[in-house]
């Protein structure tokens, strides 16, 4: 072994022996006391104060009982007297809430039916039917007026085997054929008269011309 290493080991052993000597002495004394039963010493019992005992007992009881379950809150009853259903909105159950909405929409809200009223503090209200006059007025407003036929030329349908008939200004009905004949005859007579008048005028003009020449 090199001299440097030997010197280092010696210094280390001496240092450890100096540090561990108190611990070694204590362990030796404990070993000697345990080896002889008569040498054992009873340690004095230390009593805890009453406050500490109470705190310890309460903590043990809490651990044994476990977490207590929170009690569910009781449901608030409806504001209408005699109704035991739970509140849905504005202090009323579902049915009475819908009734209140209907009263508000129809303009018949009771003065006692306020929002967030106390439970079982409002008298119930029976909604009556609408008056007959209002219903009749509603039907009159909804019923459309009858549409009158437009005043125009009437269409006459000719039946099979019957000559067509046309109403006259006097109100009588005459066949179309008679009306056509009645309209043609005056026209023919008028044309003959015109021809005769033109011939007479021609003769008169010729006669006047011959008279002037002579």
Short mmCIF file of C-alpha atoms in Angstrom, two decimals:
data_model
loop_
_atom_site.label_atom_id
_atom_site.label_comp_id
_atom_site.label_asym_id
_atom_site.label_seq_id
_atom_site.Cartn_x
_atom_site.Cartn_y
_atom_site.Cartn_z
CA UNK A 1 0.00 0.00 0.00
CA UNK A 2 1.44 3.43 -0.88
CA UNK A 3 2.37 5.60 2.08
CA UNK A 4 -0.01 8.37 0.95
CA UNK A 5 -3.02 6.09 0.94
CA UNK A 6 -2.04 4.60 4.32
CA UNK A 7 -1.82 8.05 5.85
CA UNK A 8 -5.24 9.02 4.40
CA UNK A 9 -6.87 5.91 5.84
CA UNK A 10 -5.40 6.59 9.28
CA UNK A 11 -6.69 10.15 9.35
CA UNK A 12 -10.16 9.01 8.24
CA UNK A 13 -10.36 6.28 10.91
CA UNK A 14 -9.35 8.65 13.68
CA UNK A 15 -11.94 11.21 12.56
CA UNK A 16 -14.72 8.63 12.43
CA UNK A 17 -13.78 7.25 15.85
CA UNK A 18 -13.93 10.72 17.36
CA UNK A 19 -17.36 11.41 15.82
CA UNK A 20 -18.89 8.03 16.69
CA UNK A 21 -17.51 7.65 20.22
CA UNK A 22 -20.51 9.37 21.97
CA UNK A 23 -22.97 7.26 20.00
CA UNK A 24 -20.99 4.13 20.79
CA UNK A 25 -20.99 4.89 24.52
CA UNK A 26 -24.76 5.48 24.52
CA UNK A 27 -25.46 2.22 22.72
CA UNK A 28 -23.27 0.33 25.19
CA UNK A 29 -25.16 1.78 28.16
CA UNK A 30 -28.53 0.87 26.63
CA UNK A 31 -27.33 -2.63 25.97
CA UNK A 32 -26.17 -3.03 29.57
CA UNK A 33 -29.48 -1.73 30.98
CA UNK A 34 -31.49 -4.09 28.82
CA UNK A 35 -29.36 -7.06 29.74
CA UNK A 36 -30.30 -6.71 33.48
CA UNK A 37 -34.14 -6.73 34.21
CA UNK A 38 -33.69 -5.01 37.54
CA UNK A 39 -32.06 -2.12 35.84
CA UNK A 40 -35.12 -1.18 33.75
CA UNK A 41 -36.70 2.13 34.52
CA UNK A 42 -40.33 2.94 34.22
CA UNK A 43 -40.97 6.20 32.47
CA UNK A 44 -43.52 8.45 34.18
CA UNK A 45 -46.98 8.53 32.53
CA UNK A 46 -47.88 11.93 31.20
CA UNK A 47 -51.52 12.87 31.48
CA UNK A 48 -53.16 15.05 28.85
CA UNK A 49 -55.23 18.08 29.84
CA UNK A 50 -59.03 17.94 29.63
CA UNK A 51 -59.25 20.29 26.65
CA UNK A 52 -56.91 18.11 24.63
CA UNK A 53 -58.94 15.03 25.54
CA UNK A 54 -62.16 16.71 24.39
CA UNK A 55 -60.61 17.74 21.08
CA UNK A 56 -59.28 14.24 20.52
CA UNK A 57 -62.63 12.63 21.34
CA UNK A 58 -64.52 14.95 18.98
CA UNK A 59 -62.07 14.31 16.15
CA UNK A 60 -62.38 10.55 16.63
CA UNK A 61 -66.17 10.79 16.62
CA UNK A 62 -66.07 12.80 13.39
CA UNK A 63 -63.85 10.23 11.74
CA UNK A 64 -66.12 7.38 12.81
CA UNK A 65 -69.31 9.09 11.65
CA UNK A 66 -67.98 9.99 8.20
CA UNK A 67 -69.16 12.87 6.02
CA UNK A 68 -72.72 13.81 6.80
CA UNK A 69 -75.07 13.99 3.82
CA UNK A 70 -76.57 17.39 3.24
CA UNK A 71 -80.31 17.41 3.72
CA UNK A 72 -82.21 18.18 0.53
CA UNK A 73 -84.09 21.49 0.72
CA UNK A 74 -87.85 21.17 0.91
CA UNK A 75 -89.70 22.09 -2.28
CA UNK A 76 -91.65 25.33 -2.03
CA UNK A 77 -95.40 24.81 -2.56
CA UNK A 78 -97.48 26.77 -5.06
CA UNK A 79 -98.81 30.22 -4.15
CA UNK A 80 -102.44 29.18 -4.75
CA UNK A 81 -104.32 28.09 -1.63
CA UNK A 82 -104.78 24.32 -1.47
CA UNK A 83 -102.23 23.53 -4.20
CA UNK A 84 -99.41 21.28 -2.97
CA UNK A 85 -97.48 21.06 -6.24
CA UNK A 86 -93.93 22.48 -6.28
CA UNK A 87 -93.16 25.91 -7.67
CA UNK A 88 -92.10 26.14 -11.30
CA UNK A 89 -91.87 29.87 -12.04
CA UNK A 90 -92.91 33.19 -10.46
CA UNK A 91 -94.11 31.36 -7.33
CA UNK A 92 -96.67 29.15 -9.14
CA UNK A 93 -96.77 25.50 -10.18
CA UNK A 94 -96.89 24.52 -13.85
CA UNK A 95 -100.70 24.50 -14.11
CA UNK A 96 -101.30 27.77 -12.28
CA UNK A 97 -98.41 29.41 -14.13
CA UNK A 98 -100.11 28.60 -17.44
CA UNK A 99 -103.42 29.94 -16.04
CA UNK A 100 -101.70 33.19 -15.06
CA UNK A 101 -100.24 33.54 -18.56
CA UNK A 102 -103.73 33.05 -20.03
CA UNK A 103 -105.16 35.74 -17.73
CA UNK A 104 -102.38 38.15 -18.72
CA UNK A 105 -102.96 37.47 -22.44
CA UNK A 106 -106.75 37.96 -22.17
CA UNK A 107 -106.48 41.03 -19.93
CA UNK A 108 -108.25 39.35 -16.97
CA UNK A 109 -105.34 39.10 -14.51
CA UNK A 110 -106.54 38.98 -10.89
CA UNK A 111 -105.08 41.68 -8.68
CA UNK A 112 -103.95 39.11 -6.08
CA UNK A 113 -102.00 37.00 -8.59
CA UNK A 114 -98.71 38.85 -8.19
CA UNK A 115 -95.25 37.54 -8.97
CA UNK A 116 -93.34 35.56 -6.31
CA UNK A 117 -96.27 35.47 -3.90
CA UNK A 118 -96.06 33.61 -0.58
CA UNK A 119 -96.95 29.89 -0.58
CA UNK A 120 -100.69 29.14 -0.24
CA UNK A 121 -101.62 32.82 0.02
CA UNK A 122 -103.62 33.47 -3.19
CA UNK A 123 -107.21 32.30 -3.81
CA UNK A 124 -107.83 30.23 -6.89
CA UNK A 125 -109.65 31.88 -9.82
CA UNK A 126 -112.12 30.13 -12.13
CA UNK A 127 -111.94 31.55 -15.63
CA UNK A 128 -115.39 32.01 -17.23
CA UNK A 129 -116.14 31.53 -20.90
CA UNK A 130 -116.19 34.46 -23.26
CA UNK A 131 -119.44 36.28 -23.79
CA UNK A 132 -121.67 35.30 -26.65
CA UNK A 133 -121.60 38.82 -28.06
CA UNK A 134 -117.83 38.77 -28.35
CA UNK A 135 -117.97 35.42 -30.10
CA UNK A 136 -120.59 36.67 -32.53
CA UNK A 137 -118.53 39.78 -33.18
CA UNK A 138 -115.53 37.60 -33.87
CA UNK A 139 -117.51 35.42 -36.27
CA UNK A 140 -118.87 38.51 -38.04
CA UNK A 141 -115.37 39.87 -38.44
CA UNK A 142 -114.10 36.56 -39.79
CA UNK A 143 -117.06 35.66 -42.09
CA UNK A 144 -116.38 37.03 -45.62
CA UNK A 145 -119.07 38.94 -47.49
CA UNK A 146 -120.79 37.12 -50.37
CA UNK A 147 -119.39 37.99 -53.79
CA UNK A 148 -121.94 39.50 -56.13
CA UNK A 149 -121.86 38.50 -59.79
CA UNK A 150 -120.48 41.16 -62.08
CA UNK A 151 -122.99 42.96 -64.29
CA UNK A 152 -121.94 42.08 -67.79
CA UNK A 153 -123.27 40.55 -71.00
CA UNK A 154 -125.11 37.34 -70.39
CA UNK A 155 -124.23 34.24 -72.30
CA UNK A 156 -127.20 32.44 -73.83
CA UNK A 157 -126.80 28.74 -74.43
CA UNK A 158 -128.74 27.22 -77.31
CA UNK A 159 -130.46 23.96 -76.57
CA UNK A 160 -130.52 21.22 -79.13
CA UNK A 161 -133.62 21.41 -81.35
CA UNK A 162 -134.62 24.92 -80.18
CA UNK A 163 -133.93 28.08 -82.13
CA UNK A 164 -131.73 30.56 -80.30
CA UNK A 165 -133.60 33.27 -78.44
CA UNK A 166 -132.31 36.77 -77.71
CA UNK A 167 -133.94 39.14 -75.16
CA UNK A 168 -135.32 42.37 -76.61
CA UNK A 169 -135.18 45.80 -74.93
CA UNK A 170 -138.86 45.42 -73.96
CA UNK A 171 -138.09 42.23 -72.04
CA UNK A 172 -139.60 39.75 -74.54
CA UNK A 173 -137.60 37.00 -76.13
CA UNK A 174 -137.63 36.57 -79.92
CA UNK A 175 -135.87 34.04 -82.11
CA UNK A 176 -132.68 35.15 -83.76
CA UNK A 177 -134.02 34.32 -87.26
CA UNK A 178 -136.97 36.72 -86.94
CA UNK A 179 -134.68 39.47 -85.73
CA UNK A 180 -132.38 38.92 -88.69
CA UNK A 181 -135.26 39.07 -91.16
CA UNK A 182 -136.66 42.18 -89.51
CA UNK A 183 -133.28 43.86 -89.83
CA UNK A 184 -132.80 42.82 -93.51
CA UNK A 185 -136.22 43.90 -94.88
CA UNK A 186 -135.94 47.59 -93.98
CA UNK A 187 -132.48 47.64 -95.48
CA UNK A 188 -133.80 46.29 -98.82
CA UNK A 189 -136.67 48.77 -98.85
CA UNK A 190 -134.30 51.62 -98.12
CA UNK A 191 -132.03 50.67 -101.03
CA UNK A 192 -134.96 50.57 -103.52
CA UNK A 193 -136.13 54.01 -102.48
CA UNK A 194 -132.69 55.41 -102.96
CA UNK A 195 -132.49 53.93 -106.45
CA UNK A 196 -135.88 55.43 -107.41
CA UNK A 197 -134.88 58.82 -106.05
CA UNK A 198 -131.62 58.76 -107.98
CA UNK A 199 -133.46 57.85 -111.23
CA UNK A 200 -135.96 60.67 -110.73
CA UNK A 201 -133.18 63.15 -110.11
CA UNK A 202 -131.40 61.97 -113.27
CA UNK A 203 -134.56 62.41 -115.38
CA UNK A 204 -135.14 65.84 -113.93
CA UNK A 205 -131.60 66.95 -114.72
CA UNK A 206 -131.91 65.68 -118.34
CA UNK A 207 -135.23 67.43 -118.77
CA UNK A 208 -133.80 70.70 -117.56
CA UNK A 209 -130.83 70.39 -119.88
CA UNK A 210 -133.02 69.79 -122.95
CA UNK A 211 -135.23 72.72 -122.01
CA UNK A 212 -132.28 75.09 -121.85
CA UNK A 213 -131.04 73.96 -125.28
CA UNK A 214 -134.34 74.58 -126.94
#
